[in-house]
Amino acid sequence: MPKAAELAELKQQLADNMAVPQAVLDHFKTYDIKNVHPMAALRTAVSMLGLFDEEAEVMEPEANYRKAVKIQAKISTLVTAFGRIRSGKEPIAPKTDLSFAANFLYMLSGELPEAIEEEAFNKALVLHADHELNASTFTARVAVATLSDVYSGVTAAIGALKGPLHGGANEQVMKMLTEIGSVENVDSVIHEKLANKEKIMGFGHRVYRNGDPRAKHLREMSQKLTKIRGEEKWYDMSVKINDIVTGEKNLPPNVDFYSASVYHSLNIDHDLFTPIFAVSRTSGWLAHILEQYSNNRLIRPRAEYIGPGMQTYV
C-alpha cells in the first residue's frame, strides 16, 4: 500500500494529466456519434492518445510509468467528453482541486457532486479496479508481452471488455429493472424468467462461488443514493430480485448487480456503464502491464488440432 505522501503525489499527477489533446476530442465529432458504441469510441480515442505522446515508443520503466499515469488520468476525460458531445454539449475541462471520482462526475454533468455522490462513485471505481486475470487483463498482458507499447495494451484490453460476455452486465441489470418497472412486478417477472431458464444478469461469479464480497458495499450505496433521489424502488426491486434468485437458485449477486442502480442514481446514461468499468479497470490493466514488462516472457499458448485428419488433396 502507498504511504500517505506517495498517494498524495499520485493524486496530483493524475489531476495534472487529465487534459486531452483537442484533436482527440475533435475526433468525436467526425462520425455519427449518436450511433457509435461508446466502447468503440473509447477504444479508438485511447489509441489516438498514443499519437500525441512523444514517449509512446520509449520502453524504459520510468517512461512506462509516466504513460500509465497519463492514460489513467485521461481516460475519464475521454468518457465524459464522449457523453457530452453525444448530447450536443461541449466537453468540460477537469478541475485540478477535485478528486478523480469527483472530477468524473463534474466533467459529465457540469455540476460539483455532493459528498455522498463522490463517495459512492469512488467506492465503485475502487471495487472494479482489478480482479486478477480476467479476459481484458489477460488480453493486456498478452499484448505487451510482445513488447508492444502501453497504449496498445490498454487499447487491446478495451476491445476485450467491449464484449458483452465480459463488460456490460450492469447495463443489462438496469435494463431488466426498467422493464420490470415496479416492486409489485418483480415476483411474476423473475419467476417467469427462471421457469424459462433465462439468465438473470448480475448473479453468480466464476470465482466467487459463495458470494461476491464487493456486492455488499455497492448495495449499501444503492440504498443511500436511491433514498436521496426519492427513487427507492430501484433498490427495493433489486433486493427482492436478490432474495428470489439467491433463495431459489443459490446464486448470490455479483459486483454488477447493485452497481446498476448506483450509476443510475448518479444520473449516468446506461450505455456509459461499461466505459466507466473501463475507467476503473484501467488502473488494474496498467498495473498488470507494468508488472509484465518487469518480468516479461512471451505468452504463447499451444493449440491442439482436433479437426479431421488424413485429408486427400484434390
mmCIF file of C-alpha atoms in Angstrom:
data_model
loop_
_atom_site.group_PDB
_atom_site.id
_atom_site.type_symbol
_atom_site.label_atom_id
_atom_site.label_comp_id
_atom_site.label_asym_id
_atom_site.label_seq_id
_atom_site.Cartn_x
_atom_site.Cartn_y
_atom_site.Cartn_z
ATOM 1 C CA MET A 1 0.000 0.000 0.000
ATOM 2 C CA PRO A 2 1.257 3.515 -0.731
ATOM 3 C CA LYS A 3 2.331 5.822 2.023
ATOM 4 C CA ALA A 4 0.265 8.981 2.507
ATOM 5 C CA ALA A 5 2.844 11.112 0.711
ATOM 6 C CA GLU A 6 3.021 8.677 -2.219
ATOM 7 C CA LEU A 7 -0.752 8.622 -2.554
ATOM 8 C CA ALA A 8 -0.916 12.409 -2.461
ATOM 9 C CA GLU A 9 1.754 12.582 -5.157
ATOM 10 C CA LEU A 10 -0.133 10.161 -7.406
ATOM 11 C CA LYS A 11 -3.391 12.060 -6.941
ATOM 12 C CA GLN A 12 -1.652 15.247 -8.003
ATOM 13 C CA GLN A 13 -0.077 13.537 -11.007
ATOM 14 C CA LEU A 14 -3.491 12.308 -12.123
ATOM 15 C CA ALA A 15 -5.043 15.746 -11.680
ATOM 16 C CA ASP A 16 -2.228 17.354 -13.657
ATOM 17 C CA ASN A 17 -2.575 14.938 -16.590
ATOM 18 C CA MET A 18 -6.336 14.827 -17.190
ATOM 19 C CA ALA A 19 -6.365 17.255 -20.113
ATOM 20 C CA VAL A 20 -6.778 15.560 -23.504
ATOM 21 C CA PRO A 21 -5.361 16.831 -26.826
ATOM 22 C CA GLN A 22 -8.002 18.870 -28.647
ATOM 23 C CA ALA A 23 -7.516 16.785 -31.783
ATOM 24 C CA VAL A 24 -8.655 13.679 -29.910
ATOM 25 C CA LEU A 25 -11.776 15.452 -28.627
ATOM 26 C CA ASP A 26 -12.488 16.807 -32.098
ATOM 27 C CA HIS A 27 -12.345 13.263 -33.454
ATOM 28 C CA PHE A 28 -15.566 12.504 -31.571
ATOM 29 C CA LYS A 29 -17.256 14.992 -33.903
ATOM 30 C CA THR A 30 -16.092 13.342 -37.135
ATOM 31 C CA TYR A 31 -18.556 10.443 -37.114
ATOM 32 C CA ASP A 32 -22.198 9.740 -36.299
ATOM 33 C CA ILE A 33 -21.555 9.735 -32.576
ATOM 34 C CA LYS A 34 -25.158 9.004 -31.576
ATOM 35 C CA ASN A 35 -24.985 5.636 -33.340
ATOM 36 C CA VAL A 36 -21.495 4.613 -32.236
ATOM 37 C CA HIS A 37 -20.891 2.092 -29.466
ATOM 38 C CA PRO A 38 -19.302 4.059 -26.588
ATOM 39 C CA MET A 39 -16.668 1.369 -26.099
ATOM 40 C CA ALA A 40 -15.709 1.543 -29.766
ATOM 41 C CA ALA A 41 -15.265 5.295 -29.439
ATOM 42 C CA LEU A 42 -13.197 4.858 -26.269
ATOM 43 C CA ARG A 43 -11.023 2.172 -27.851
ATOM 44 C CA THR A 44 -10.168 4.448 -30.773
ATOM 45 C CA ALA A 45 -9.636 7.514 -28.584
ATOM 46 C CA VAL A 46 -7.174 5.741 -26.279
ATOM 47 C CA SER A 47 -5.260 4.525 -29.305
ATOM 48 C CA MET A 48 -5.159 8.101 -30.600
ATOM 49 C CA LEU A 49 -3.658 9.330 -27.331
ATOM 50 C CA GLY A 50 -0.516 7.415 -28.173
ATOM 51 C CA LEU A 51 -0.062 9.502 -31.312
ATOM 52 C CA PHE A 52 0.347 12.620 -29.168
ATOM 53 C CA ASP A 53 2.741 11.138 -26.619
ATOM 54 C CA GLU A 54 6.372 11.671 -27.547
ATOM 55 C CA GLU A 55 7.312 8.822 -25.199
ATOM 56 C CA ALA A 56 4.847 6.351 -26.721
ATOM 57 C CA GLU A 57 7.582 4.072 -28.050
ATOM 58 C CA VAL A 58 10.046 4.607 -25.193
ATOM 59 C CA MET A 59 10.169 1.410 -23.158
ATOM 60 C CA GLU A 60 12.206 2.414 -20.093
ATOM 61 C CA PRO A 61 10.366 1.689 -16.802
ATOM 62 C CA GLU A 62 10.181 5.365 -15.853
ATOM 63 C CA ALA A 63 8.650 6.280 -19.220
ATOM 64 C CA ASN A 64 6.144 3.430 -18.994
ATOM 65 C CA TYR A 65 5.073 4.646 -15.552
ATOM 66 C CA ARG A 66 4.580 8.169 -16.885
ATOM 67 C CA LYS A 67 2.458 6.806 -19.736
ATOM 68 C CA ALA A 68 0.415 4.776 -17.278
ATOM 69 C CA VAL A 69 -0.362 7.905 -15.255
ATOM 70 C CA LYS A 70 -1.332 9.794 -18.413
ATOM 71 C CA ILE A 71 -3.671 7.064 -19.632
ATOM 72 C CA GLN A 72 -5.361 6.639 -16.253
ATOM 73 C CA ALA A 73 -5.826 10.383 -15.933
ATOM 74 C CA LYS A 74 -7.127 10.982 -19.435
ATOM 75 C CA ILE A 75 -9.496 8.052 -19.831
ATOM 76 C CA SER A 76 -12.132 9.620 -17.574
ATOM 77 C CA THR A 77 -11.894 12.829 -19.602
ATOM 78 C CA LEU A 78 -12.468 10.816 -22.782
ATOM 79 C CA VAL A 79 -15.575 9.073 -21.456
ATOM 80 C CA THR A 80 -17.165 12.252 -20.127
ATOM 81 C CA ALA A 81 -16.319 14.194 -23.289
ATOM 82 C CA PHE A 82 -17.930 11.480 -25.403
ATOM 83 C CA GLY A 83 -21.073 11.594 -23.276
ATOM 84 C CA ARG A 84 -21.374 15.358 -23.521
ATOM 85 C CA ILE A 85 -20.574 15.680 -27.228
ATOM 86 C CA ARG A 86 -23.123 12.971 -27.983
ATOM 87 C CA SER A 87 -25.716 15.069 -26.139
ATOM 88 C CA GLY A 88 -24.845 18.189 -28.125
ATOM 89 C CA LYS A 89 -22.795 19.746 -25.315
ATOM 90 C CA GLU A 90 -19.190 20.837 -25.154
ATOM 91 C CA PRO A 91 -16.675 18.917 -23.018
ATOM 92 C CA ILE A 92 -15.853 20.334 -19.602
ATOM 93 C CA ALA A 93 -12.243 20.756 -18.523
ATOM 94 C CA PRO A 94 -11.226 18.966 -15.316
ATOM 95 C CA LYS A 95 -10.578 20.794 -12.052
ATOM 96 C CA THR A 96 -7.195 20.088 -10.510
ATOM 97 C CA ASP A 97 -8.554 20.516 -6.981
ATOM 98 C CA LEU A 98 -11.119 17.707 -7.290
ATOM 99 C CA SER A 99 -10.602 14.020 -6.627
ATOM 100 C CA PHE A 100 -10.541 11.570 -9.528
ATOM 101 C CA ALA A 101 -14.095 10.420 -8.782
ATOM 102 C CA ALA A 102 -15.435 13.937 -8.258
ATOM 103 C CA ASN A 103 -13.792 15.140 -11.452
ATOM 104 C CA PHE A 104 -15.508 12.457 -13.499
ATOM 105 C CA LEU A 105 -18.951 13.376 -12.182
ATOM 106 C CA TYR A 106 -18.215 17.080 -12.620
ATOM 107 C CA MET A 107 -16.976 16.705 -16.198
ATOM 108 C CA LEU A 108 -20.020 14.606 -17.071
ATOM 109 C CA SER A 109 -22.731 16.801 -15.537
ATOM 110 C CA GLY A 110 -21.116 20.221 -15.200
ATOM 111 C CA GLU A 111 -22.095 20.298 -11.532
ATOM 112 C CA LEU A 112 -19.944 19.663 -8.484
ATOM 113 C CA PRO A 113 -21.031 16.355 -6.946
ATOM 114 C CA GLU A 114 -22.414 16.052 -3.451
ATOM 115 C CA ALA A 115 -20.249 14.247 -0.895
ATOM 116 C CA ILE A 116 -22.410 11.104 -0.982
ATOM 117 C CA GLU A 117 -22.214 11.006 -4.783
ATOM 118 C CA GLU A 118 -18.437 11.291 -4.734
ATOM 119 C CA GLU A 119 -18.215 8.609 -2.048
ATOM 120 C CA ALA A 120 -20.442 6.210 -3.972
ATOM 121 C CA PHE A 121 -18.641 6.674 -7.265
ATOM 122 C CA ASN A 122 -15.221 6.403 -5.652
ATOM 123 C CA LYS A 123 -16.217 3.133 -3.986
ATOM 124 C CA ALA A 124 -17.484 1.786 -7.299
ATOM 125 C CA LEU A 125 -14.206 2.690 -9.001
ATOM 126 C CA VAL A 126 -12.150 1.036 -6.270
ATOM 127 C CA LEU A 127 -14.249 -2.133 -6.298
ATOM 128 C CA HIS A 128 -13.907 -2.505 -10.080
ATOM 129 C CA ALA A 129 -10.218 -1.549 -10.262
ATOM 130 C CA ASP A 130 -8.706 -5.015 -10.605
ATOM 131 C CA HIS A 131 -9.760 -8.634 -10.422
ATOM 132 C CA GLU A 132 -6.890 -10.976 -11.186
ATOM 133 C CA LEU A 133 -6.610 -12.493 -14.679
ATOM 134 C CA ASN A 134 -9.974 -11.737 -16.284
ATOM 135 C CA ALA A 135 -10.333 -11.644 -20.072
ATOM 136 C CA SER A 136 -9.393 -7.998 -20.609
ATOM 137 C CA THR A 137 -6.464 -8.105 -18.181
ATOM 138 C CA PHE A 138 -5.133 -11.256 -19.825
ATOM 139 C CA THR A 139 -5.506 -9.549 -23.201
ATOM 140 C CA ALA A 140 -3.460 -6.591 -21.981
ATOM 141 C CA ARG A 141 -0.713 -8.886 -20.733
ATOM 142 C CA VAL A 142 -0.623 -10.870 -23.975
ATOM 143 C CA ALA A 143 -0.335 -7.661 -25.997
ATOM 144 C CA VAL A 144 2.530 -6.118 -24.041
ATOM 145 C CA ALA A 145 4.332 -9.434 -23.618
ATOM 146 C CA THR A 146 5.325 -8.956 -27.263
ATOM 147 C CA LEU A 147 6.956 -5.702 -26.070
ATOM 148 C CA SER A 148 4.267 -3.641 -27.709
ATOM 149 C CA ASP A 149 3.630 -0.250 -26.081
ATOM 150 C CA VAL A 150 1.400 0.657 -23.145
ATOM 151 C CA TYR A 151 -1.231 2.316 -25.348
ATOM 152 C CA SER A 152 -1.544 -0.866 -27.405
ATOM 153 C CA GLY A 153 -2.006 -2.916 -24.247
ATOM 154 C CA VAL A 154 -4.830 -0.740 -22.924
ATOM 155 C CA THR A 155 -6.469 -0.482 -26.352
ATOM 156 C CA ALA A 156 -6.462 -4.273 -26.644
ATOM 157 C CA ALA A 157 -7.949 -4.587 -23.154
ATOM 158 C CA ILE A 158 -10.770 -2.187 -24.021
ATOM 159 C CA GLY A 159 -11.511 -4.294 -27.087
ATOM 160 C CA ALA A 160 -11.878 -7.363 -24.872
ATOM 161 C CA LEU A 161 -14.027 -5.549 -22.294
ATOM 162 C CA LYS A 162 -16.338 -4.371 -25.076
ATOM 163 C CA GLY A 163 -17.628 -7.913 -25.485
ATOM 164 C CA PRO A 164 -20.959 -8.499 -23.702
ATOM 165 C CA LEU A 165 -19.704 -11.665 -22.002
ATOM 166 C CA HIS A 166 -17.179 -9.551 -20.074
ATOM 167 C CA GLY A 167 -18.431 -5.971 -19.764
ATOM 168 C CA GLY A 168 -21.984 -4.696 -19.922
ATOM 169 C CA ALA A 169 -23.662 -6.820 -17.250
ATOM 170 C CA ASN A 170 -24.705 -3.865 -15.082
ATOM 171 C CA GLU A 171 -26.212 -2.159 -18.119
ATOM 172 C CA GLN A 172 -28.314 -5.284 -18.674
ATOM 173 C CA VAL A 173 -29.304 -5.271 -14.996
ATOM 174 C CA MET A 174 -30.614 -1.727 -15.322
ATOM 175 C CA LYS A 175 -32.453 -2.665 -18.497
ATOM 176 C CA MET A 176 -34.127 -5.512 -16.610
ATOM 177 C CA LEU A 177 -35.092 -3.253 -13.699
ATOM 178 C CA THR A 178 -36.547 -0.691 -16.098
ATOM 179 C CA GLU A 179 -38.578 -3.349 -17.902
ATOM 180 C CA ILE A 180 -39.932 -4.766 -14.631
ATOM 181 C CA GLY A 181 -40.942 -1.255 -13.604
ATOM 182 C CA SER A 182 -42.146 -1.770 -10.038
ATOM 183 C CA VAL A 183 -41.631 -3.874 -6.929
ATOM 184 C CA GLU A 184 -45.061 -5.424 -7.449
ATOM 185 C CA ASN A 185 -43.990 -6.889 -10.793
ATOM 186 C CA VAL A 186 -40.762 -8.462 -9.578
ATOM 187 C CA ASP A 187 -42.173 -11.762 -8.349
ATOM 188 C CA SER A 188 -44.033 -12.692 -11.527
ATOM 189 C CA VAL A 189 -41.362 -11.482 -13.949
ATOM 190 C CA ILE A 190 -38.418 -13.138 -12.209
ATOM 191 C CA HIS A 191 -40.239 -16.428 -11.673
ATOM 192 C CA GLU A 192 -41.227 -16.442 -15.334
ATOM 193 C CA LYS A 193 -37.604 -15.878 -16.331
ATOM 194 C CA LEU A 194 -36.460 -18.664 -14.041
ATOM 195 C CA ALA A 195 -39.126 -21.009 -15.396
ATOM 196 C CA ASN A 196 -37.951 -20.241 -18.934
ATOM 197 C CA LYS A 197 -34.337 -20.826 -17.832
ATOM 198 C CA GLU A 198 -33.393 -17.264 -18.749
ATOM 199 C CA LYS A 199 -30.208 -15.867 -17.273
ATOM 200 C CA ILE A 200 -30.747 -13.238 -14.587
ATOM 201 C CA MET A 201 -27.974 -10.705 -15.092
ATOM 202 C CA GLY A 202 -25.865 -9.695 -12.115
ATOM 203 C CA PHE A 203 -25.813 -13.060 -10.356
ATOM 204 C CA GLY A 204 -23.137 -15.698 -9.946
ATOM 205 C CA HIS A 205 -19.408 -15.451 -10.478
ATOM 206 C CA ARG A 206 -16.766 -17.748 -11.933
ATOM 207 C CA VAL A 207 -14.501 -17.167 -8.938
ATOM 208 C CA TYR A 208 -16.823 -16.289 -6.034
ATOM 209 C CA ARG A 209 -18.994 -19.362 -5.537
ATOM 210 C CA ASN A 210 -20.202 -18.228 -2.120
ATOM 211 C CA GLY A 211 -20.854 -14.587 -2.902
ATOM 212 C CA ASP A 212 -19.014 -11.609 -4.322
ATOM 213 C CA PRO A 213 -17.651 -9.578 -1.380
ATOM 214 C CA ARG A 214 -17.812 -6.402 -3.462
ATOM 215 C CA ALA A 215 -21.589 -6.562 -3.836
ATOM 216 C CA LYS A 216 -22.464 -5.660 -0.236
ATOM 217 C CA HIS A 217 -20.621 -2.334 -0.445
ATOM 218 C CA LEU A 218 -22.494 -1.319 -3.584
ATOM 219 C CA ARG A 219 -25.752 -2.488 -2.047
ATOM 220 C CA GLU A 220 -25.198 -0.042 0.819
ATOM 221 C CA MET A 221 -24.505 2.820 -1.589
ATOM 222 C CA SER A 222 -27.531 1.915 -3.701
ATOM 223 C CA GLN A 223 -29.760 2.113 -0.636
ATOM 224 C CA LYS A 224 -28.396 5.534 0.325
ATOM 225 C CA LEU A 225 -28.452 7.069 -3.153
ATOM 226 C CA THR A 226 -31.892 5.859 -4.191
ATOM 227 C CA LYS A 227 -33.333 7.185 -0.924
ATOM 228 C CA ILE A 228 -31.779 10.609 -1.501
ATOM 229 C CA ARG A 229 -33.133 10.644 -5.055
ATOM 230 C CA GLY A 230 -36.600 9.611 -3.910
ATOM 231 C CA GLU A 231 -36.319 6.556 -6.160
ATOM 232 C CA GLU A 232 -36.180 3.794 -3.579
ATOM 233 C CA LYS A 233 -37.972 1.490 -5.995
ATOM 234 C CA TRP A 234 -34.694 0.665 -7.778
ATOM 235 C CA TYR A 235 -33.139 -0.530 -4.536
ATOM 236 C CA ASP A 236 -36.305 -2.262 -3.342
ATOM 237 C CA MET A 237 -36.678 -4.070 -6.669
ATOM 238 C CA SER A 238 -33.038 -5.120 -6.554
ATOM 239 C CA VAL A 239 -33.365 -6.522 -3.035
ATOM 240 C CA LYS A 240 -36.473 -8.502 -3.956
ATOM 241 C CA ILE A 241 -34.792 -9.940 -7.060
ATOM 242 C CA ASN A 242 -31.759 -10.728 -4.920
ATOM 243 C CA ASP A 243 -33.888 -12.643 -2.412
ATOM 244 C CA ILE A 244 -35.648 -14.684 -5.100
ATOM 245 C CA VAL A 245 -32.615 -15.622 -7.177
ATOM 246 C CA THR A 246 -30.349 -16.320 -4.211
ATOM 247 C CA GLY A 247 -33.046 -18.228 -2.364
ATOM 248 C CA GLU A 248 -34.210 -20.384 -5.258
ATOM 249 C CA LYS A 249 -31.054 -20.758 -7.351
ATOM 250 C CA ASN A 250 -28.366 -20.269 -4.700
ATOM 251 C CA LEU A 251 -26.799 -17.600 -6.891
ATOM 252 C CA PRO A 252 -25.658 -14.549 -4.903
ATOM 253 C CA PRO A 253 -25.338 -11.137 -6.584
ATOM 254 C CA ASN A 254 -22.032 -10.062 -8.069
ATOM 255 C CA VAL A 255 -20.422 -6.634 -8.347
ATOM 256 C CA ASP A 256 -22.542 -5.735 -11.380
ATOM 257 C CA PHE A 257 -25.950 -6.120 -9.744
ATOM 258 C CA TYR A 258 -26.083 -3.170 -7.359
ATOM 259 C CA SER A 259 -23.685 -1.017 -9.367
ATOM 260 C CA ALA A 260 -26.509 -0.642 -11.897
ATOM 261 C CA SER A 261 -28.790 1.278 -9.520
ATOM 262 C CA VAL A 262 -25.803 3.195 -8.120
ATOM 263 C CA TYR A 263 -24.827 4.532 -11.547
ATOM 264 C CA HIS A 264 -28.456 5.182 -12.467
ATOM 265 C CA SER A 265 -28.884 7.213 -9.276
ATOM 266 C CA LEU A 266 -25.842 9.262 -10.303
ATOM 267 C CA ASN A 267 -27.727 10.216 -13.499
ATOM 268 C CA ILE A 268 -25.298 8.347 -15.736
ATOM 269 C CA ASP A 269 -26.511 7.151 -19.133
ATOM 270 C CA HIS A 270 -26.889 3.386 -19.072
ATOM 271 C CA ASP A 271 -24.666 2.759 -22.078
ATOM 272 C CA LEU A 272 -21.816 4.531 -20.277
ATOM 273 C CA PHE A 273 -21.765 1.883 -17.541
ATOM 274 C CA THR A 274 -19.219 -0.265 -19.411
ATOM 275 C CA PRO A 275 -16.941 2.686 -20.288
ATOM 276 C CA ILE A 276 -16.980 3.507 -16.564
ATOM 277 C CA PHE A 277 -15.934 -0.083 -15.926
ATOM 278 C CA ALA A 278 -13.013 0.657 -18.270
ATOM 279 C CA VAL A 279 -12.164 3.883 -16.425
ATOM 280 C CA SER A 280 -11.851 1.894 -13.218
ATOM 281 C CA ARG A 281 -10.255 -1.269 -14.606
ATOM 282 C CA THR A 282 -7.612 0.759 -16.445
ATOM 283 C CA SER A 283 -5.742 1.010 -13.156
ATOM 284 C CA GLY A 284 -5.660 -2.772 -12.934
ATOM 285 C CA TRP A 285 -4.683 -3.163 -16.577
ATOM 286 C CA LEU A 286 -1.834 -0.705 -16.164
ATOM 287 C CA ALA A 287 -0.565 -2.402 -13.009
ATOM 288 C CA HIS A 288 -0.540 -5.739 -14.823
ATOM 289 C CA ILE A 289 1.139 -4.177 -17.859
ATOM 290 C CA LEU A 290 3.933 -2.681 -15.771
ATOM 291 C CA GLU A 291 4.343 -5.974 -13.931
ATOM 292 C CA GLN A 292 4.509 -7.861 -17.231
ATOM 293 C CA TYR A 293 7.240 -5.565 -18.501
ATOM 294 C CA SER A 294 9.239 -6.014 -15.294
ATOM 295 C CA ASN A 295 9.487 -9.794 -15.680
ATOM 296 C CA ASN A 296 8.483 -10.449 -19.244
ATOM 297 C CA ARG A 297 8.045 -13.657 -21.143
ATOM 298 C CA LEU A 298 6.170 -14.044 -24.402
ATOM 299 C CA ILE A 299 2.723 -15.528 -23.739
ATOM 300 C CA ARG A 300 2.364 -18.266 -26.342
ATOM 301 C CA PRO A 301 -0.196 -20.981 -25.512
ATOM 302 C CA ARG A 302 -0.082 -24.157 -27.565
ATOM 303 C CA ALA A 303 -3.050 -25.376 -29.583
ATOM 304 C CA GLU A 304 -4.034 -28.961 -30.298
ATOM 305 C CA TYR A 305 -5.556 -29.686 -33.691
ATOM 306 C CA ILE A 306 -8.807 -31.645 -33.333
ATOM 307 C CA GLY A 307 -10.105 -31.407 -36.902
ATOM 308 C CA PRO A 308 -10.371 -34.204 -39.452
ATOM 309 C CA GLY A 309 -7.124 -35.961 -40.301
ATOM 310 C CA MET A 310 -5.595 -37.650 -43.327
ATOM 311 C CA GLN A 311 -7.416 -35.476 -45.852
ATOM 312 C CA THR A 312 -6.953 -36.265 -49.517
ATOM 313 C CA TYR A 313 -5.677 -33.368 -51.579
ATOM 314 C CA VAL A 314 -7.557 -32.942 -54.864
#
